[in-house]
PDB file of C-alpha atoms and ligand atoms in Angstrom:
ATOM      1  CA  UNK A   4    -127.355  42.760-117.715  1.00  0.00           C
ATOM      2  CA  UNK A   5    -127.867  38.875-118.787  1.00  0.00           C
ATOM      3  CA  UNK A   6    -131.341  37.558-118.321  1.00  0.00           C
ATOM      4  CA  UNK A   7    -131.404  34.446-115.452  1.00  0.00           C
ATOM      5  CA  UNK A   8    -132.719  32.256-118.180  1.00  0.00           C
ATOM      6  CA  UNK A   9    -129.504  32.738-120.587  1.00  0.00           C
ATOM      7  CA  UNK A  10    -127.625  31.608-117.513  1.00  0.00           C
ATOM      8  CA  UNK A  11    -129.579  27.959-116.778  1.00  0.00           C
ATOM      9  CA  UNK A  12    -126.769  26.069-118.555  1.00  0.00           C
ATOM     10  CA  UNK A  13    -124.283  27.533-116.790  1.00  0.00           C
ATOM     11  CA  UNK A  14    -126.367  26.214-113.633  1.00  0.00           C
ATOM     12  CA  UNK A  15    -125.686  23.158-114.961  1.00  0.00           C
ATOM     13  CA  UNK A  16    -122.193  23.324-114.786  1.00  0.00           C
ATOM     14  CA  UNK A  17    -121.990  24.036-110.684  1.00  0.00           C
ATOM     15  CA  UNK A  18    -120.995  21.019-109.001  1.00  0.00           C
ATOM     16  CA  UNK A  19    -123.300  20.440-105.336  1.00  0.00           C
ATOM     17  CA  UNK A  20    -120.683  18.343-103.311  1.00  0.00           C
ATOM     18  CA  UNK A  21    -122.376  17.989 -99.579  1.00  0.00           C
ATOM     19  CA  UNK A  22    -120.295  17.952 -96.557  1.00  0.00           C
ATOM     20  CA  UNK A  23    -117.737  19.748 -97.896  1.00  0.00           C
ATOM     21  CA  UNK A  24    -115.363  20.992 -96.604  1.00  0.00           C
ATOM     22  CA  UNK A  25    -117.098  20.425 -93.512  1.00  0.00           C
ATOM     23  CA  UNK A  26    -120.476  18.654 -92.275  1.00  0.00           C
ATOM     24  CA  UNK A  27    -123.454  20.752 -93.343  1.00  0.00           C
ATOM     25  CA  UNK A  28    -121.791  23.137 -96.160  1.00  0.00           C
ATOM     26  CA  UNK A  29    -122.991  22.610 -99.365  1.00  0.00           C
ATOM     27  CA  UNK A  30    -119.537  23.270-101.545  1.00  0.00           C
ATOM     28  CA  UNK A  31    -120.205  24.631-104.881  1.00  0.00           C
ATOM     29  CA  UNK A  32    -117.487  23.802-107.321  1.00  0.00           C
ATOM     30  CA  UNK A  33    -116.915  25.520-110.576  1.00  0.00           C
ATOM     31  CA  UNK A  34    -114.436  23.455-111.687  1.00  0.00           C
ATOM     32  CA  UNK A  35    -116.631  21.833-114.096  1.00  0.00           C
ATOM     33  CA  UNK A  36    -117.635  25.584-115.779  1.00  0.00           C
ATOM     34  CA  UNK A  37    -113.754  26.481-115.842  1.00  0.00           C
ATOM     35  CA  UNK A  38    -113.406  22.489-118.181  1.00  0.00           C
ATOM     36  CA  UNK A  39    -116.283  23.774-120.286  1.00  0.00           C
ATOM     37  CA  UNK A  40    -114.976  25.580-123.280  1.00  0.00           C
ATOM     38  CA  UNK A  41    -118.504  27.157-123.917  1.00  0.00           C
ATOM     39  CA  UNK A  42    -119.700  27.422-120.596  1.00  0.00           C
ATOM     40  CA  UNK A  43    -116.236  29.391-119.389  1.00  0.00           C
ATOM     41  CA  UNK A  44    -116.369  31.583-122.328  1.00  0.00           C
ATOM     42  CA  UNK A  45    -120.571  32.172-121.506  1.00  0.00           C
ATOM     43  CA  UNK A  46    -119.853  33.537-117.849  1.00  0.00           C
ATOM     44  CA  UNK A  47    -117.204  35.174-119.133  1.00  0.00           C
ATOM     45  CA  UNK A  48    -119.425  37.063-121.437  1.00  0.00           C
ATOM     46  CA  UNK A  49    -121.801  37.777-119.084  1.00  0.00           C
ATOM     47  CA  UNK A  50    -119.340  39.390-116.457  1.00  0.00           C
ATOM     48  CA  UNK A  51    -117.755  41.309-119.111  1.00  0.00           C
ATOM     49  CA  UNK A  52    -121.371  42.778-120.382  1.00  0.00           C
ATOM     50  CA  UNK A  53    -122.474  43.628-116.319  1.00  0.00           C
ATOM     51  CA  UNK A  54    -119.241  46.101-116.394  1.00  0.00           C
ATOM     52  CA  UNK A  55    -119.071  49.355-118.187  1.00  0.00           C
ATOM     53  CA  UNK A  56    -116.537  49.462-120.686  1.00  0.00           C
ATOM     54  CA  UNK A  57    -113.404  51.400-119.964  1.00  0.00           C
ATOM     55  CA  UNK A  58    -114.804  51.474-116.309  1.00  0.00           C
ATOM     56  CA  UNK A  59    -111.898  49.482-114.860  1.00  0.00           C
ATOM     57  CA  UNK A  60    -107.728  49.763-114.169  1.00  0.00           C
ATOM     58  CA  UNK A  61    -107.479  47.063-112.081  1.00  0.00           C
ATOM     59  CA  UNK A  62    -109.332  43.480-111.481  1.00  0.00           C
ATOM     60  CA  UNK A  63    -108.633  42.686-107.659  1.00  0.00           C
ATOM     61  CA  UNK A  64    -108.609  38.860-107.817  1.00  0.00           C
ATOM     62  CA  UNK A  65    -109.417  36.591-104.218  1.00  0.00           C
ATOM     63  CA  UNK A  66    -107.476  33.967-103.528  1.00  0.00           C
ATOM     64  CA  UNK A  67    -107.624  30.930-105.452  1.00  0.00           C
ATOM     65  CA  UNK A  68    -110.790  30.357-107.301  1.00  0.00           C
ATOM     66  CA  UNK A  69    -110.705  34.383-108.273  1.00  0.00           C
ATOM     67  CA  UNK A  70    -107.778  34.071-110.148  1.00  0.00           C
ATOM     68  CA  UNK A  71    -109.280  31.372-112.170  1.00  0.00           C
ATOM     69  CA  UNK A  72    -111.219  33.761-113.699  1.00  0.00           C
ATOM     70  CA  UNK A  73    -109.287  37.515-113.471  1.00  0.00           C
ATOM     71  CA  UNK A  74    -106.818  37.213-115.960  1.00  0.00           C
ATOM     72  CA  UNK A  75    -109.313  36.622-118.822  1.00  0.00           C
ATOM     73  CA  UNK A  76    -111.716  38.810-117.701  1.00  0.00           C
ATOM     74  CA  UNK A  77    -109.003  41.563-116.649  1.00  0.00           C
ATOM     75  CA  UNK A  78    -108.129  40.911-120.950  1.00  0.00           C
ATOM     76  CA  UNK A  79    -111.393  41.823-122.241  1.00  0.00           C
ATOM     77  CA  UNK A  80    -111.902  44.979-119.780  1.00  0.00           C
ATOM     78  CA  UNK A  81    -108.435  46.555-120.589  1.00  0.00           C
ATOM     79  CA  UNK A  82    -107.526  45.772-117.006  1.00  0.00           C
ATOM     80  CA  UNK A  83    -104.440  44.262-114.881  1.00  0.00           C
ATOM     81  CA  UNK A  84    -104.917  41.616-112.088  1.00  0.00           C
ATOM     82  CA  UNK A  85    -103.941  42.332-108.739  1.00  0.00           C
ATOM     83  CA  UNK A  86    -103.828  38.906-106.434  1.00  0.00           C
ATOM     84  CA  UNK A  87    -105.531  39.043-102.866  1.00  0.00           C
ATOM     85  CA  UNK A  88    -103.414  36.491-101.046  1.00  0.00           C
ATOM     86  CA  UNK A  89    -104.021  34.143 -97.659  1.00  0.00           C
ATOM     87  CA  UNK A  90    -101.271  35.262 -95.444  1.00  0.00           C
ATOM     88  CA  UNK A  91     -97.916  34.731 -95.851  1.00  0.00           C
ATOM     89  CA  UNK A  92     -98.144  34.182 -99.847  1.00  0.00           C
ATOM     90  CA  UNK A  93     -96.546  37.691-101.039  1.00  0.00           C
ATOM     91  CA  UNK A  94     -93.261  38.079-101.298  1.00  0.00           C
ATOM     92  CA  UNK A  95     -92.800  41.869-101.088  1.00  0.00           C
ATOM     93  CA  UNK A  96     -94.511  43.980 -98.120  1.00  0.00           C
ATOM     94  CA  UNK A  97     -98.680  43.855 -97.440  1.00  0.00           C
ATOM     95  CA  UNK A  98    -101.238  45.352 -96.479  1.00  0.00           C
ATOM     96  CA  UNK A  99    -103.834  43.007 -94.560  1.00  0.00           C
ATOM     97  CA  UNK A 100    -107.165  42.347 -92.980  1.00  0.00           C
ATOM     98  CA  UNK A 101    -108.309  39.689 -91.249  1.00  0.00           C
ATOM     99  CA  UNK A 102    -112.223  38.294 -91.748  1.00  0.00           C
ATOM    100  CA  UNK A 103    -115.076  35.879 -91.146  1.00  0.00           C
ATOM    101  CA  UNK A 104    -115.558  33.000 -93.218  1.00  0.00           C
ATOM    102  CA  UNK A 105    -118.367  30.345 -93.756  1.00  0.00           C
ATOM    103  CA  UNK A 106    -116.350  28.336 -92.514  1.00  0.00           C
ATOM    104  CA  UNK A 107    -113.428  29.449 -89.999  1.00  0.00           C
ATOM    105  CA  UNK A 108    -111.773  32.690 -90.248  1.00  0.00           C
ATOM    106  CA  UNK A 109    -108.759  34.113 -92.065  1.00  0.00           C
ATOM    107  CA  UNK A 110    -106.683  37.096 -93.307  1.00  0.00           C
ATOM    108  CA  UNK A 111    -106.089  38.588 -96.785  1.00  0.00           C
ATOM    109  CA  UNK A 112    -103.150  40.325 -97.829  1.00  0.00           C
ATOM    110  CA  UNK A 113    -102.033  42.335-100.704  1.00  0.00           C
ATOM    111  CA  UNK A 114     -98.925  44.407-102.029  1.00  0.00           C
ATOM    112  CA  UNK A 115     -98.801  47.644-100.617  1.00  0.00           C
ATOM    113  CA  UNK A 116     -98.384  49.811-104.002  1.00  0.00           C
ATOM    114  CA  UNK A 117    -100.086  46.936-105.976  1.00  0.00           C
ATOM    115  CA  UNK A 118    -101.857  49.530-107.879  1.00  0.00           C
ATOM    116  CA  UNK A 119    -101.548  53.625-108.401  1.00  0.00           C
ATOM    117  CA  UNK A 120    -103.718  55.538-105.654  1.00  0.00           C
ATOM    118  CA  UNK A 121    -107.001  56.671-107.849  1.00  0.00           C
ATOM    119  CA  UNK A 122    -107.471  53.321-110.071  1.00  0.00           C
ATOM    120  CA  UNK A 123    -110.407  52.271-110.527  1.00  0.00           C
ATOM    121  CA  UNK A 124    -110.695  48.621-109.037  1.00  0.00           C
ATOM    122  CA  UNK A 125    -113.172  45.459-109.687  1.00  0.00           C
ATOM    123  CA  UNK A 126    -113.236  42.865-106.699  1.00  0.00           C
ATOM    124  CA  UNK A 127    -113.472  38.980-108.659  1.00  0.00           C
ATOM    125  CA  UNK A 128    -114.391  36.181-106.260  1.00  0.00           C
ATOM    126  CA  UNK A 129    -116.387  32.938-107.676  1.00  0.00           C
ATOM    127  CA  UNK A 130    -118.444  33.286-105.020  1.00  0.00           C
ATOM    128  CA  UNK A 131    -119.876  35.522-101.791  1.00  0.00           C
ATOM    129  CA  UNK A 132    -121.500  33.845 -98.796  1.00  0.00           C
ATOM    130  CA  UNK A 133    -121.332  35.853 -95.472  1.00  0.00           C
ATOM    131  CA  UNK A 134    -119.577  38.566 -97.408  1.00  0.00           C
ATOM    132  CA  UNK A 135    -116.249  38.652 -95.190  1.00  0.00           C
ATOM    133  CA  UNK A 136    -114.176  37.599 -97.781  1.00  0.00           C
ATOM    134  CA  UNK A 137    -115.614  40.527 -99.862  1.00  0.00           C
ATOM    135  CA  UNK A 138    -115.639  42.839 -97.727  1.00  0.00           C
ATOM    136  CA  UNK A 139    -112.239  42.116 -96.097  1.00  0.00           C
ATOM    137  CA  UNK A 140    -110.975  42.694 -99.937  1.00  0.00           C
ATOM    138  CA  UNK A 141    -112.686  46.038-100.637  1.00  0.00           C
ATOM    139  CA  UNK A 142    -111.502  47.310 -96.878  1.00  0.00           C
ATOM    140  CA  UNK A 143    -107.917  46.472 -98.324  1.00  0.00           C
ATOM    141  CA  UNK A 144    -108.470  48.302-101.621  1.00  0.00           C
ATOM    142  CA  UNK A 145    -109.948  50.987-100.348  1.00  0.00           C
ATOM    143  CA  UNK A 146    -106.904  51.269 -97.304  1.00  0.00           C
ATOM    144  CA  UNK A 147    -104.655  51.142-100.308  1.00  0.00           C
ATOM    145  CA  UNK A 148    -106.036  54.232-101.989  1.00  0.00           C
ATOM    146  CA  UNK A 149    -108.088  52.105-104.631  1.00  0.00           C
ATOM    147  CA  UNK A 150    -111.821  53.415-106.341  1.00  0.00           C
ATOM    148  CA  UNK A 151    -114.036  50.661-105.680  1.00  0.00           C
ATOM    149  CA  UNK A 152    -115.755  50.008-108.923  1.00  0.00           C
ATOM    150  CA  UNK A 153    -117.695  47.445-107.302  1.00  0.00           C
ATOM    151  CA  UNK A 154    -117.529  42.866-107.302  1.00  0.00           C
ATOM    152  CA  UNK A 155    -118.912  40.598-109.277  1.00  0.00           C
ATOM    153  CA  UNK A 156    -118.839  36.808-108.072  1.00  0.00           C
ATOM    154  CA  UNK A 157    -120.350  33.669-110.666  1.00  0.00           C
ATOM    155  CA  UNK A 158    -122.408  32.358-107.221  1.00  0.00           C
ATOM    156  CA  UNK A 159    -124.017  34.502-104.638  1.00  0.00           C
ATOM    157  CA  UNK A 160    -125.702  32.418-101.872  1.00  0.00           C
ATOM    158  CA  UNK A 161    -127.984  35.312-100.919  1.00  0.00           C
ATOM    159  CA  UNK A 162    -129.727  33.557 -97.428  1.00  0.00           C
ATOM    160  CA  UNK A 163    -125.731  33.684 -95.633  1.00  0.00           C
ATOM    161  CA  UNK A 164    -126.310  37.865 -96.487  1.00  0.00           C
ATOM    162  CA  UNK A 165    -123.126  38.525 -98.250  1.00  0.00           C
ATOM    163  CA  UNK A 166    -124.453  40.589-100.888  1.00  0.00           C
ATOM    164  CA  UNK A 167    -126.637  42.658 -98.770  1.00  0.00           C
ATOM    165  CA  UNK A 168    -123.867  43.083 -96.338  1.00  0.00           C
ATOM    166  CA  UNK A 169    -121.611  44.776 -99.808  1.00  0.00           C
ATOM    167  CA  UNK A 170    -125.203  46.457-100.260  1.00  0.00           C
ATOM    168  CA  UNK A 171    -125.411  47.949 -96.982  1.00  0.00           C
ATOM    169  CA  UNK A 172    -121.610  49.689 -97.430  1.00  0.00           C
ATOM    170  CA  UNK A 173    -122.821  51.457-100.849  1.00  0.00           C
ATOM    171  CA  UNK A 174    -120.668  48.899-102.855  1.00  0.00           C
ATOM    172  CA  UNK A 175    -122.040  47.191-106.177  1.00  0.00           C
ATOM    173  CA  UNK A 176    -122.167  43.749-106.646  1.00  0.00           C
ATOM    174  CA  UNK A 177    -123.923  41.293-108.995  1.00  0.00           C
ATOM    175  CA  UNK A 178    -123.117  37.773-109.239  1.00  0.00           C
ATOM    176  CA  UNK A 179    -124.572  35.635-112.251  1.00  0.00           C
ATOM    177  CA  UNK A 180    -126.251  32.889-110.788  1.00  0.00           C
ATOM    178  CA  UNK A 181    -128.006  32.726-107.057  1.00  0.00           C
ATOM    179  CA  UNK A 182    -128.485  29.434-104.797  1.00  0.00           C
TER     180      UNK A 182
HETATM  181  P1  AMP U  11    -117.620  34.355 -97.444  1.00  0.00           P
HETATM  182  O1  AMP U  11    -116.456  35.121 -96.925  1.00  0.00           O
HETATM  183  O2  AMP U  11    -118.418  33.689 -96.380  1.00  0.00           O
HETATM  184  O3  AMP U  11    -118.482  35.215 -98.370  1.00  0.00           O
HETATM  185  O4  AMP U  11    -117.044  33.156 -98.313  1.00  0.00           O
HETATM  186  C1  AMP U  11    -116.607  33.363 -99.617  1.00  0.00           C
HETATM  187  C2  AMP U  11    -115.332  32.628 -99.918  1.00  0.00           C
HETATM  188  O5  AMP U  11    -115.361  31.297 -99.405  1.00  0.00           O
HETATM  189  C3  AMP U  11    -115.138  32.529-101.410  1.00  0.00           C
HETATM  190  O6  AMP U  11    -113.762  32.708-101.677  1.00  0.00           O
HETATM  191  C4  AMP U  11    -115.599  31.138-101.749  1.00  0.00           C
HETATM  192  O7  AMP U  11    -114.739  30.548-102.685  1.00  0.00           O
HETATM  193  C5  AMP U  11    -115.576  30.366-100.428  1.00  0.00           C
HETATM  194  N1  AMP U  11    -116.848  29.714-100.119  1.00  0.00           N
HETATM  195  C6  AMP U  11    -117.652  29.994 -99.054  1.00  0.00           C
HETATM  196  N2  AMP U  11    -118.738  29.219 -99.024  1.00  0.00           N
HETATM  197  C7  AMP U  11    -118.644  28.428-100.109  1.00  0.00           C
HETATM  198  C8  AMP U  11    -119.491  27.406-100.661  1.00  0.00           C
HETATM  199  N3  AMP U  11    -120.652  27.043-100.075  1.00  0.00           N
HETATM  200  N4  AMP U  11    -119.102  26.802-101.816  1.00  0.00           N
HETATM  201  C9  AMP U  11    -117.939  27.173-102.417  1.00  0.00           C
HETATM  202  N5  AMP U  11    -117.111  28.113-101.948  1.00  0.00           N
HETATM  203  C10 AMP U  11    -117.444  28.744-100.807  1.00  0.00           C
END
């Protein structure tokens, strides 16, 4: 696992926009680590060293910032990428669960036979909050037959419970940096 302190300049690269996208959440963007060249390939690194190699089959990437980051990390594990849609975005037949968020609530979906019964699956989000996102997704994997490996996130906002909530279920998670 990657010491904190290797991690400060990827700290740097989250962007604290206020008010966004609604009064009194603090939205934090990654867009500015995804433009870094060195900082992309750094939390890359670091995700890739928190998983055991040959551990996953299948990186199951959230809807949208996820899958900024699955298809290079599914690469380096010897993975595929399946997507975890907002309703309605799949063309062939889903599977679905609705959730919590933050802010509002919503529904994931996925293909039903998106992946063999048995793999071994890896839940990618950029970040956990409450944790309904999360958990939503590994409720879907597991309903689809899936092995939950366990999640990894770049953000967990720990005080909103998210990661004690994937705790509390027997799940792993680690996220890289914590606000
Ligand atoms: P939650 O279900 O509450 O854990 O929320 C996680 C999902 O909402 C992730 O897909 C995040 O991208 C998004 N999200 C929630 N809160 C924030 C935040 N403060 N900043 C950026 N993204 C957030």
């Amino acid at each position: 696992m990657t010491h904190p302190s290797d991690l400060a300049p990827l700290r740097s690269l989250i962007r604290t926009i206020p008010d966004f996208p609604e009064p009194g959440i603090k939205f934090r963007d990654i867009t500015p680590l995804l433009a870094d060249a060195r900082g992309l390939t750094q939390a890359l690194d670091a995700l890739e060293r928190s998983i055991e190699p040959a551990s996953v089959d299948i990186v199951a990437a959230i809807e949208a910032r996820g899958f900024l980051l699955a298809g290079a990390l599914a690469q380096r594990l010897g993975a595929g990428v399946v997507p975890v849609r907002k309703p309605g975005k799949l063309p062939g037949p889903t599977l679905g669960v609705d959730y919590a968020l933050e802010y509002g609530s919503d529904r994931l979906e996925m293909h039903v036979g998106a992946f063999a019964s048995g793999s071994r699956v890896l839940v990618l989000d950029d970040l956990i909050a409450t944790g309904g996102t999360a958990v939503a997704c590994g409720e879907l994997v597991e309903r689809a037959g899936g092995q939950l490996i366990g999640f990894r996130f770049l953000i967990d906002l720990p005080a909103l419970g998210g990661s004690a909530l994937l705790a509390a279920r027997g799940w792993g998670s680690h996220a890289l940096l914590r606000y």
